[in-house]
Tab-separated table of C-alpha atoms and ligand atoms in Angstrom:
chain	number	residue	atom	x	y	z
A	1	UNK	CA	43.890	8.379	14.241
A	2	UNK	CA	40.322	9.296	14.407
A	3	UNK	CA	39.809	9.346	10.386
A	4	UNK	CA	41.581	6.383	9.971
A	5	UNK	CA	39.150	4.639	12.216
A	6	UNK	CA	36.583	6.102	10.824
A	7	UNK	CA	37.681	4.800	7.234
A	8	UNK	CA	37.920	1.304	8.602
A	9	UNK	CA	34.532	1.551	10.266
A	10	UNK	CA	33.195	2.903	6.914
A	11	UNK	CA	34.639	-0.045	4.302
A	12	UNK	CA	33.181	-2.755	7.396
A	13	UNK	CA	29.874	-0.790	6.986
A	14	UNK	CA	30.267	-1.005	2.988
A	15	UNK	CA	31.143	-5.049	3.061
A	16	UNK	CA	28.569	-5.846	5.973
A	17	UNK	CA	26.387	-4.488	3.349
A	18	UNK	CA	27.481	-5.813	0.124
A	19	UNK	CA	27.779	-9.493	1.769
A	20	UNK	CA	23.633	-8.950	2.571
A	21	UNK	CA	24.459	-8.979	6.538
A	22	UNK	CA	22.678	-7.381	9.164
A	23	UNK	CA	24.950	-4.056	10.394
A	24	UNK	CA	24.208	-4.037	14.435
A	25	UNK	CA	24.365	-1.336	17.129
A	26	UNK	CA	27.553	-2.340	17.877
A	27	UNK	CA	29.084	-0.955	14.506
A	28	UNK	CA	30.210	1.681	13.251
A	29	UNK	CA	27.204	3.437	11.183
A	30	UNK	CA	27.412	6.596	8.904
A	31	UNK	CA	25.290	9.834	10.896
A	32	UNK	CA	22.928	9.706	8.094
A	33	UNK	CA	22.323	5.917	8.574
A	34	UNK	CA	21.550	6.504	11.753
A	35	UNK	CA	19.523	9.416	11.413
A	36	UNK	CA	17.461	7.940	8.463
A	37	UNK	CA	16.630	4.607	10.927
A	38	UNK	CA	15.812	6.644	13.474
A	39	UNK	CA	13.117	8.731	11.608
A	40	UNK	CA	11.578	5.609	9.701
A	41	UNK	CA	11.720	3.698	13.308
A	42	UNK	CA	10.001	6.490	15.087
A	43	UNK	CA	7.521	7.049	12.689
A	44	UNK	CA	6.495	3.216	12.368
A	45	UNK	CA	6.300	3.013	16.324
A	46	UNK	CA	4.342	6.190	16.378
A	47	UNK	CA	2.268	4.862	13.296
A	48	UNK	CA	1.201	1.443	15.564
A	49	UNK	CA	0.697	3.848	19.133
A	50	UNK	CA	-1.577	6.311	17.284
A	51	UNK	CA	-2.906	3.280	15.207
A	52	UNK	CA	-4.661	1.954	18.169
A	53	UNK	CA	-7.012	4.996	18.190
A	54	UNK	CA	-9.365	4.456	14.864
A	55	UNK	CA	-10.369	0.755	16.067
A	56	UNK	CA	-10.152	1.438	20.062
A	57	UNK	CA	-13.081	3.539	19.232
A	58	UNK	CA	-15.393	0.437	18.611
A	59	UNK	CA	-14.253	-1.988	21.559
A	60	UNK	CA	-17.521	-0.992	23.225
A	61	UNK	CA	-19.352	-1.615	20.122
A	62	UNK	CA	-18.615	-4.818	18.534
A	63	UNK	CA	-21.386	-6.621	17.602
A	64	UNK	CA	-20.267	-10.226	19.660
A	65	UNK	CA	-18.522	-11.238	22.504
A	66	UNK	CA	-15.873	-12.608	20.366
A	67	UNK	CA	-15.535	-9.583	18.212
A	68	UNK	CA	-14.975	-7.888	21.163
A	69	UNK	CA	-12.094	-10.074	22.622
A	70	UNK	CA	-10.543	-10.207	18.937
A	71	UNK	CA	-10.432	-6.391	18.552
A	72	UNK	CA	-9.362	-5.944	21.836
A	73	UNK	CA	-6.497	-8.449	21.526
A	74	UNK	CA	-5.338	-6.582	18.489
A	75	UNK	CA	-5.366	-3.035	19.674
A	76	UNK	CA	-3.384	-4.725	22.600
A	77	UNK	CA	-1.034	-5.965	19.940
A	78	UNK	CA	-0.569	-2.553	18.522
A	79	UNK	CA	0.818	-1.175	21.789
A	80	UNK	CA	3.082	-4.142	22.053
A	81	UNK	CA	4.488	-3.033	18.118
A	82	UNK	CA	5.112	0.367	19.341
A	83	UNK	CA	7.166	-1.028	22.114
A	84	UNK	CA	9.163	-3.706	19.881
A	85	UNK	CA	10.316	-0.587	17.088
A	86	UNK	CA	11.217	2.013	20.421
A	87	UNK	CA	13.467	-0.889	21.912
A	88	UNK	CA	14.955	-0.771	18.307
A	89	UNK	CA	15.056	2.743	17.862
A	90	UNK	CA	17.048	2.976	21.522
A	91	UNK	CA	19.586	0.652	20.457
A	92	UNK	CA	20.495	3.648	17.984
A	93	UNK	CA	21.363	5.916	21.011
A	94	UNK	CA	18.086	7.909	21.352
A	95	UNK	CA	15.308	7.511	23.829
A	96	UNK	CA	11.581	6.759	23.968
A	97	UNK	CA	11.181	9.713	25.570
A	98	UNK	CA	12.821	11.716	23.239
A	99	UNK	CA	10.858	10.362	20.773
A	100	UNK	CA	7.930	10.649	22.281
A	101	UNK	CA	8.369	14.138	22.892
A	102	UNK	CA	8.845	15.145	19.097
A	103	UNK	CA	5.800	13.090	18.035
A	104	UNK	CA	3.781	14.944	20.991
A	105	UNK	CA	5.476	18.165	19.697
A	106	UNK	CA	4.424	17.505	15.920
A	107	UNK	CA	7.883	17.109	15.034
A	108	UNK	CA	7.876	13.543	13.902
A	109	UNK	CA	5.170	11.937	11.644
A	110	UNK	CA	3.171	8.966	11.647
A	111	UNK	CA	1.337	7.005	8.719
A	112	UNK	CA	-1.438	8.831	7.416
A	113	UNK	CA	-4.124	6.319	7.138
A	114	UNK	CA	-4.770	6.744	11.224
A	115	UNK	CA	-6.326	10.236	10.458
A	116	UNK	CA	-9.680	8.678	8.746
A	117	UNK	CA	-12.578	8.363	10.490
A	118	UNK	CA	-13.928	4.822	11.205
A	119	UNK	CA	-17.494	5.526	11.137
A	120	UNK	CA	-19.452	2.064	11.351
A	121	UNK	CA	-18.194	-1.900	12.373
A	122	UNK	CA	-17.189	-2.438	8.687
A	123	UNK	CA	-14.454	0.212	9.350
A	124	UNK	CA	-12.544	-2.309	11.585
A	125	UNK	CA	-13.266	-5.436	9.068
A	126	UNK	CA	-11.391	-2.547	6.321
A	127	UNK	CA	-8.956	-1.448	8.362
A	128	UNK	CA	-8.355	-5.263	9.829
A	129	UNK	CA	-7.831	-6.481	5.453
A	130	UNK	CA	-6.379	-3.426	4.062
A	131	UNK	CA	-4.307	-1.146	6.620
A	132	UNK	CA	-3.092	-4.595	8.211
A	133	UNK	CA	-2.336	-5.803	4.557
A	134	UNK	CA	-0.900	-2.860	3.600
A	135	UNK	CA	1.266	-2.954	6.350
A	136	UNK	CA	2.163	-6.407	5.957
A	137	UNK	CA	3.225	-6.092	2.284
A	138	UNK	CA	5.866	-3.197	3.332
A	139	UNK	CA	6.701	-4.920	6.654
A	140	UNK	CA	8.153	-8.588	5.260
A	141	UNK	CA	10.747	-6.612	3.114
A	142	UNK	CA	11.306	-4.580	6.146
A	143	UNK	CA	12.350	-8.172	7.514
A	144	UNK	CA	15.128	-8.491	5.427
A	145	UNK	CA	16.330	-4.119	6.613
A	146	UNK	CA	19.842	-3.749	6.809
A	147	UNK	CA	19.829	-2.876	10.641
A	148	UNK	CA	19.638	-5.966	12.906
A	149	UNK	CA	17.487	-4.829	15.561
A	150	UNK	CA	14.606	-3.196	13.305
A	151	UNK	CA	14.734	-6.462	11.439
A	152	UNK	CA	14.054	-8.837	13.872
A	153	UNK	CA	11.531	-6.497	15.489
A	154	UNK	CA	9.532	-7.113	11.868
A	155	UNK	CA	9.573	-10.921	12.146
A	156	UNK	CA	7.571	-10.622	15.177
A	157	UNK	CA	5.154	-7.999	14.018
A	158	UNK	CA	4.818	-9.506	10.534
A	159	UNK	CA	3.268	-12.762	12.456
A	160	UNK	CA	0.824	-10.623	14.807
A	161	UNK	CA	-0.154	-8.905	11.735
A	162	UNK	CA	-1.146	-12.067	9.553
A	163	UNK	CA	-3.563	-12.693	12.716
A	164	UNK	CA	-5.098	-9.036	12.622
A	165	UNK	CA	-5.400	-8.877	8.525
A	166	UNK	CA	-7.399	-12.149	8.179
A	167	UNK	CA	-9.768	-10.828	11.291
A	168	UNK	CA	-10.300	-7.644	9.059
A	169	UNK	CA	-11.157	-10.417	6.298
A	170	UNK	CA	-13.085	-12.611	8.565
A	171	UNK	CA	-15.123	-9.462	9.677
A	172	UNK	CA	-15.615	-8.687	5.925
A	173	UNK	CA	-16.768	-12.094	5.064
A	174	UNK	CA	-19.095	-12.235	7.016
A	175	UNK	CA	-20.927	-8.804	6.377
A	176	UNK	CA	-20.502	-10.065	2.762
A	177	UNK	CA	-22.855	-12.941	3.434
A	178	UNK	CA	-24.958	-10.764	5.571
A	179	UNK	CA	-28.315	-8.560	5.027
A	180	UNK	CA	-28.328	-6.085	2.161
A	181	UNK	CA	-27.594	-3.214	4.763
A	182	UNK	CA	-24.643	-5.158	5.781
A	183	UNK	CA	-23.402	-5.830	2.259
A	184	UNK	CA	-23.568	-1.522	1.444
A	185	UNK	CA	-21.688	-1.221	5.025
A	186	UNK	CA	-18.864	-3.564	3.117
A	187	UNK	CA	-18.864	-1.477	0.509
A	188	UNK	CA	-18.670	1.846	1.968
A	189	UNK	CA	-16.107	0.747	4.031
A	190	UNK	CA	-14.033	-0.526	1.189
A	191	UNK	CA	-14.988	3.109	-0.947
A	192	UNK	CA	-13.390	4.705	1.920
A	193	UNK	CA	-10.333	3.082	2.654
A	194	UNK	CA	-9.501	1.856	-0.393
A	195	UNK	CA	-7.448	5.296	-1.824
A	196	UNK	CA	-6.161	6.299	1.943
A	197	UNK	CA	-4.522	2.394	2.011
A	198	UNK	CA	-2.651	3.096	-1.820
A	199	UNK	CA	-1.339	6.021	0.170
A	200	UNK	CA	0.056	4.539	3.158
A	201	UNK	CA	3.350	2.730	0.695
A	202	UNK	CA	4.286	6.817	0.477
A	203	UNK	CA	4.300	9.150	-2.734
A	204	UNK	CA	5.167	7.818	-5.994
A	205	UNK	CA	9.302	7.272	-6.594
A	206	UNK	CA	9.254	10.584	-8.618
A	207	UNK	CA	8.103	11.907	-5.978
A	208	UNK	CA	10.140	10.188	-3.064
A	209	UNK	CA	12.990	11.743	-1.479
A	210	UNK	CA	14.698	9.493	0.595
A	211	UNK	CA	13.794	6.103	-0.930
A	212	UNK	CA	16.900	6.728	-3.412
A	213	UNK	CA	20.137	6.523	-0.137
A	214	UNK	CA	17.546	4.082	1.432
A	215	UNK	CA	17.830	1.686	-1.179
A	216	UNK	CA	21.779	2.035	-1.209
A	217	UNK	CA	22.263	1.551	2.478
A	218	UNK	CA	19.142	-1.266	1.959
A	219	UNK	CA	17.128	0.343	4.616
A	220	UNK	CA	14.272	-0.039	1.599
A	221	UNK	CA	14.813	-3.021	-0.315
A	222	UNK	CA	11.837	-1.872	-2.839
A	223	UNK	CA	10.628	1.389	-3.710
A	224	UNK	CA	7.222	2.895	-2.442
A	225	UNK	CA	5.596	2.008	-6.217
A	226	UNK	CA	6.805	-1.495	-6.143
A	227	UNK	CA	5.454	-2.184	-2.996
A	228	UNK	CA	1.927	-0.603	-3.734
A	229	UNK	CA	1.709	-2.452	-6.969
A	230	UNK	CA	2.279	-5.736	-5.059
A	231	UNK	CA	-0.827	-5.099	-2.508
A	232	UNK	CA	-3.297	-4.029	-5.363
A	233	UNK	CA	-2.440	-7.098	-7.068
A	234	UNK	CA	-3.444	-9.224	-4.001
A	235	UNK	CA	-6.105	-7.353	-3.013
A	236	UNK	CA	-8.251	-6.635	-5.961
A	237	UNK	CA	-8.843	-10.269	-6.052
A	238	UNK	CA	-9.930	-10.591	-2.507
A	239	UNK	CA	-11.846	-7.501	-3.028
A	240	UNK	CA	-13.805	-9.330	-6.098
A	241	UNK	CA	-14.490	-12.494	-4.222
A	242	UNK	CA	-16.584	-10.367	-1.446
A	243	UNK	CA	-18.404	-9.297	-4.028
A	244	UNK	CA	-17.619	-5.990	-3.625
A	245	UNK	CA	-15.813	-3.410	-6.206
A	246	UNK	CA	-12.828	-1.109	-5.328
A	247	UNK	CA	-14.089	2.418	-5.895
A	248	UNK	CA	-11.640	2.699	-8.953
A	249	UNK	CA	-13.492	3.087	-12.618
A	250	UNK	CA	-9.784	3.378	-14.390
A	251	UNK	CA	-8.712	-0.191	-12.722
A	252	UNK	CA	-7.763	-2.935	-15.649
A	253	UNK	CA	-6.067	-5.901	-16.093
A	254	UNK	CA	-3.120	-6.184	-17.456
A	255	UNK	CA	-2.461	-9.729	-19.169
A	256	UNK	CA	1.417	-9.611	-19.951
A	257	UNK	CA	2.340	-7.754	-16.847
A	258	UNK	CA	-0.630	-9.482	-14.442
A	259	UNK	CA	-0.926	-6.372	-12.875
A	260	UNK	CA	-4.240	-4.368	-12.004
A	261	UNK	CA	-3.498	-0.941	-12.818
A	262	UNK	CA	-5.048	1.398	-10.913
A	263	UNK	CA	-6.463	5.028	-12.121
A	264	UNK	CA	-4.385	8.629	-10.656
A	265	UNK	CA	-4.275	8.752	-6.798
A	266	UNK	CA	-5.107	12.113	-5.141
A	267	UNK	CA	-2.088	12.954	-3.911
A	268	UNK	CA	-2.869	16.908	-3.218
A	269	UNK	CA	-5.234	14.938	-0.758
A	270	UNK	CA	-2.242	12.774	0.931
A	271	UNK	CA	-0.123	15.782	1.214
A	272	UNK	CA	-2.866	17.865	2.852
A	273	UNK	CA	-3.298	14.712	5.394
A	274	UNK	CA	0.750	14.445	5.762
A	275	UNK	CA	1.222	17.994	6.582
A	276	UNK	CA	-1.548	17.974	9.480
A	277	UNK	CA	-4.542	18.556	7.670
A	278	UNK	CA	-6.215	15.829	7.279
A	279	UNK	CA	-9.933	14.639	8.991
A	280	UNK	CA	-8.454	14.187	12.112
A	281	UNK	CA	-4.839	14.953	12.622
A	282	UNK	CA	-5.405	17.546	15.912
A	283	UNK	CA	-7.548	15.098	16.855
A	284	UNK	CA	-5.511	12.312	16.889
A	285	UNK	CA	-2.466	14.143	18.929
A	286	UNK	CA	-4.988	15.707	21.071
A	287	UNK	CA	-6.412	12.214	22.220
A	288	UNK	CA	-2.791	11.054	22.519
A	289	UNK	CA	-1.330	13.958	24.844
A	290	UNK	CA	-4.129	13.454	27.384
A	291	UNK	CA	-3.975	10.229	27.598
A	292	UNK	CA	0.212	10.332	28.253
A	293	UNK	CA	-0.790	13.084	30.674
A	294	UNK	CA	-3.492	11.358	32.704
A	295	UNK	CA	-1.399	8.500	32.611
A	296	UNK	CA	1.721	10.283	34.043
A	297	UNK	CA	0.949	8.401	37.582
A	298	UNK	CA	1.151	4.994	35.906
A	299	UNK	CA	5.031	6.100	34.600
A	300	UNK	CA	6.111	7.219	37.967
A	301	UNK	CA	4.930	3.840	39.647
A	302	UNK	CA	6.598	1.624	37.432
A	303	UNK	CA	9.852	4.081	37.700
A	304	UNK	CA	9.412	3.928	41.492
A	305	UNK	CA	8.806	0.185	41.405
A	306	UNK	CA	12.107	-0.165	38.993
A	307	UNK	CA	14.272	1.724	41.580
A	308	UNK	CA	13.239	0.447	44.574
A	309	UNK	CA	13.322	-3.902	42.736
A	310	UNK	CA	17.726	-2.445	41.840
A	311	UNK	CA	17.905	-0.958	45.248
A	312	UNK	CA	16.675	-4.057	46.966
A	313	UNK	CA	18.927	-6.128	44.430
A	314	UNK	CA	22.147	-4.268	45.469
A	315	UNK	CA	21.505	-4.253	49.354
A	316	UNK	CA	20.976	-8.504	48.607
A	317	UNK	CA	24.394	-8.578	47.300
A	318	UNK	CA	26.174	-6.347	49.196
B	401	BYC	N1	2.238	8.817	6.059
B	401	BYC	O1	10.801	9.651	0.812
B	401	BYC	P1	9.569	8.894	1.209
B	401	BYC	C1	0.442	-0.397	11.076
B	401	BYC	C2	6.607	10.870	4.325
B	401	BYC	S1	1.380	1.034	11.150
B	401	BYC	C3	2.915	9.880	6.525
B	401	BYC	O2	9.062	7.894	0.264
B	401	BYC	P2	10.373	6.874	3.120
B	401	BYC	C4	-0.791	-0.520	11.819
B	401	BYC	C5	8.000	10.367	4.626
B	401	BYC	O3	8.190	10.164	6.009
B	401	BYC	C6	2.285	0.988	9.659
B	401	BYC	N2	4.095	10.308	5.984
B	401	BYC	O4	9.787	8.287	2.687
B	401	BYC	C7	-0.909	0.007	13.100
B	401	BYC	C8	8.846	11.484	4.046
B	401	BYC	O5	8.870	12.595	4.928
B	401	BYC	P3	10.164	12.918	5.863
B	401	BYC	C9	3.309	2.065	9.546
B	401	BYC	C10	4.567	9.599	4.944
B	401	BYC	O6	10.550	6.919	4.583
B	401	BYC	C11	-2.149	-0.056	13.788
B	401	BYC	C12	8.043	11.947	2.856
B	401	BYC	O7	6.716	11.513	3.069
B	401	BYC	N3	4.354	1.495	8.720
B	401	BYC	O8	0.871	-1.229	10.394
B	401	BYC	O9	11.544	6.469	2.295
B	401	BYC	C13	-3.255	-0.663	13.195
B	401	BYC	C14	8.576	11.374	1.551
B	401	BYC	O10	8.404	9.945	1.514
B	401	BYC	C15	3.922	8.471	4.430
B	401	BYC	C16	5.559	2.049	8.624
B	401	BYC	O11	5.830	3.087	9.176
B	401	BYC	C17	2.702	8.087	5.025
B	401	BYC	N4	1.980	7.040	4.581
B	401	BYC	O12	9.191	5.840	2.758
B	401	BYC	C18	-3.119	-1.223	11.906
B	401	BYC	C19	6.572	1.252	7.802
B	401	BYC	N5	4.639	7.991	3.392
B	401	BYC	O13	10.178	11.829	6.931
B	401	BYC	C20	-1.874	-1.161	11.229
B	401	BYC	C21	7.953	1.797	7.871
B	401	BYC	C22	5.709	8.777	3.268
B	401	BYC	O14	11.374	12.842	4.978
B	401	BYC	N6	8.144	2.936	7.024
B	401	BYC	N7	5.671	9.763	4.188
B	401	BYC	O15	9.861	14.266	6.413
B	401	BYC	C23	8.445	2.836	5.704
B	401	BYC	O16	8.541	1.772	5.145
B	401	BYC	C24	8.721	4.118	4.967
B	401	BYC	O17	8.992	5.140	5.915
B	401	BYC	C25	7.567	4.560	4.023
B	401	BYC	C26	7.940	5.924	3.398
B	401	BYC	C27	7.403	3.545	2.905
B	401	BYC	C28	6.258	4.730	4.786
């Protein structure tokens, strides 16, 4: 009885998917589906919760009032991503907690760009035009993700982060029209970012082991390479009309394809930073597990507050 269900679950799965609809928590899903969503899910929310450390560390400096507000509005936004993709990942019959946990434990990853340094302002106009970009690029295909819950999560996100990658530009801009010490800040910031962004789209498809079944159940609707070659195109540009280079001395055009191609990215270097060795990786969860610590008495409010708002509800109605 069970099997046959479970056949009939499977072919809905199959023509929810060929017919380019969205498969919700409601149906049934193959373990690995589920398992895959729930390991890309966790590490995007964990990618936008740890992603609030590299530009948190400047609040206190920004140069302006506004600046200030801006940055602080986005790092606020970041928390509020993290949020949106748990929610998701719940509906998949695991908890924030849980998940939590395993990132805490160094059992789940997030996106390697958040263990660079940001070392002066022009850090957060980078991060703000490339990581956000970046980001962006991979995140509208992610709109259009097979699972319902994770794609509507995306629409949101995608529109926050058009407002956080044209402050990066904004920020940019104006260093670009600034002093000569504010032009090599520009610069440097763009020499240092530039190769960790190429690596945030993943390894190259060779080299990619679950883009292959992520593609089939269109969990991925374009490969890791795709994607990357889509965000240099667009950002070389943007990079020339600063003024400024991208520390590349392979990059050409390409005429027939109109692509920039770009020269060999380290990836012994991304490896090192995905396996917990990059600049800051202890750092990072270090930061993270005190903060969830000395915040522990903000958790047990809202929990008490939660209980006592039901209890309060049922004694109304009873
Ligand atoms: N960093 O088979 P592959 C943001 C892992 S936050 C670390 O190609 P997949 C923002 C990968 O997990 C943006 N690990 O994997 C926030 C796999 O290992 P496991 C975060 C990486 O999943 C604050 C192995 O390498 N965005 O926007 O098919 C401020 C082989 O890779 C990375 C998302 O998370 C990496 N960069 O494709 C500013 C988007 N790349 O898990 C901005 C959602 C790969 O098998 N995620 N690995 O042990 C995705 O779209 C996909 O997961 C990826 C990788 C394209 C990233």
């Amino acid at each position: 009885m069970k099997r046959q269900s479970d056949e009939a679950g499977a072919a809905q799965f199959a023509a929810t998917l060929a017919a380019d609809e969205k498969i919700e928590p409601r149906d049934w899903i193959p373990e690995g589906y589920r398992q895959t969503l729930i390991r890309q899910m966790a590490q995007h929310a964990h990618s936008e919760v740890i992603g609030m450390q590299p530009e948190g560390n400047w609040i206190t400096r920004a140069p302006t009032l506004q600046r200030k507000a801006i940055l602080i509005a986005k790092v606020q936004d970041e928390a509020g991503h993290g949020l949106y993709l748990y929610s998701a990942a719940e509906t998949l019959g695991t908890s924030r907690d849980e998940l939590v946990d395993l990132l805490h434990k160094g059992k789940q990853k997030y996106s390697s760009i958040f263990n660079y340094p940001t070392l002066s302002w022009a850090d957060m106009g980078a991060i703000g035009w490339l990581v956000d970009s970046a980001a962006i690029v991979n995140q509208i295909a992610l709109q259009r993700t097979s699972y319902g819950p994770y794609a509507r999560a995306m629409v949101r996100i995608c529109k926050e982060e058009s407002f956080h990658a044209r402050q990066g530009y904004s920020i940019m801009m104006a260093l670009s029209k600034g002093t000569d010490v504010q032009r090599e800040m520009m610069q440097d910031a763009i020499d240092r970012w530039w190769w960790p962004s190429l690596m945030m789209f993943g390894p190259p498809d060779a080299e990619s082991t679950n883009t292959a079944q992520s593609m089939e159940w269109k969990i991925k609707l374009y490969t890791n390479d795709e994607l990357r070659q889509e965000f240099i195109n667009q950002t070389v540009p943007q990079a020339h009309y600063l003024g400024a280079t991208v520390p590349d001395p392979d990059l050409t055009f390409d005429e027939e394809s109109g692509n920039w191609n770009i020269g060999a990215i380290d990836w012994d270097e991304f490896w090192a930073v995905v396996k917990g060795n990059g600049p800051l990786n202890r750092q990072r969860i270090a930061h993270k597990l005190k903060a969830w610590e000395e915040n522990a008495w903000v958790r047990e409010a809202a929990s008490a507050y939660a209980a006592k708002r039901s209890r309060d509800r049922i004694e109304a109605t009873a």
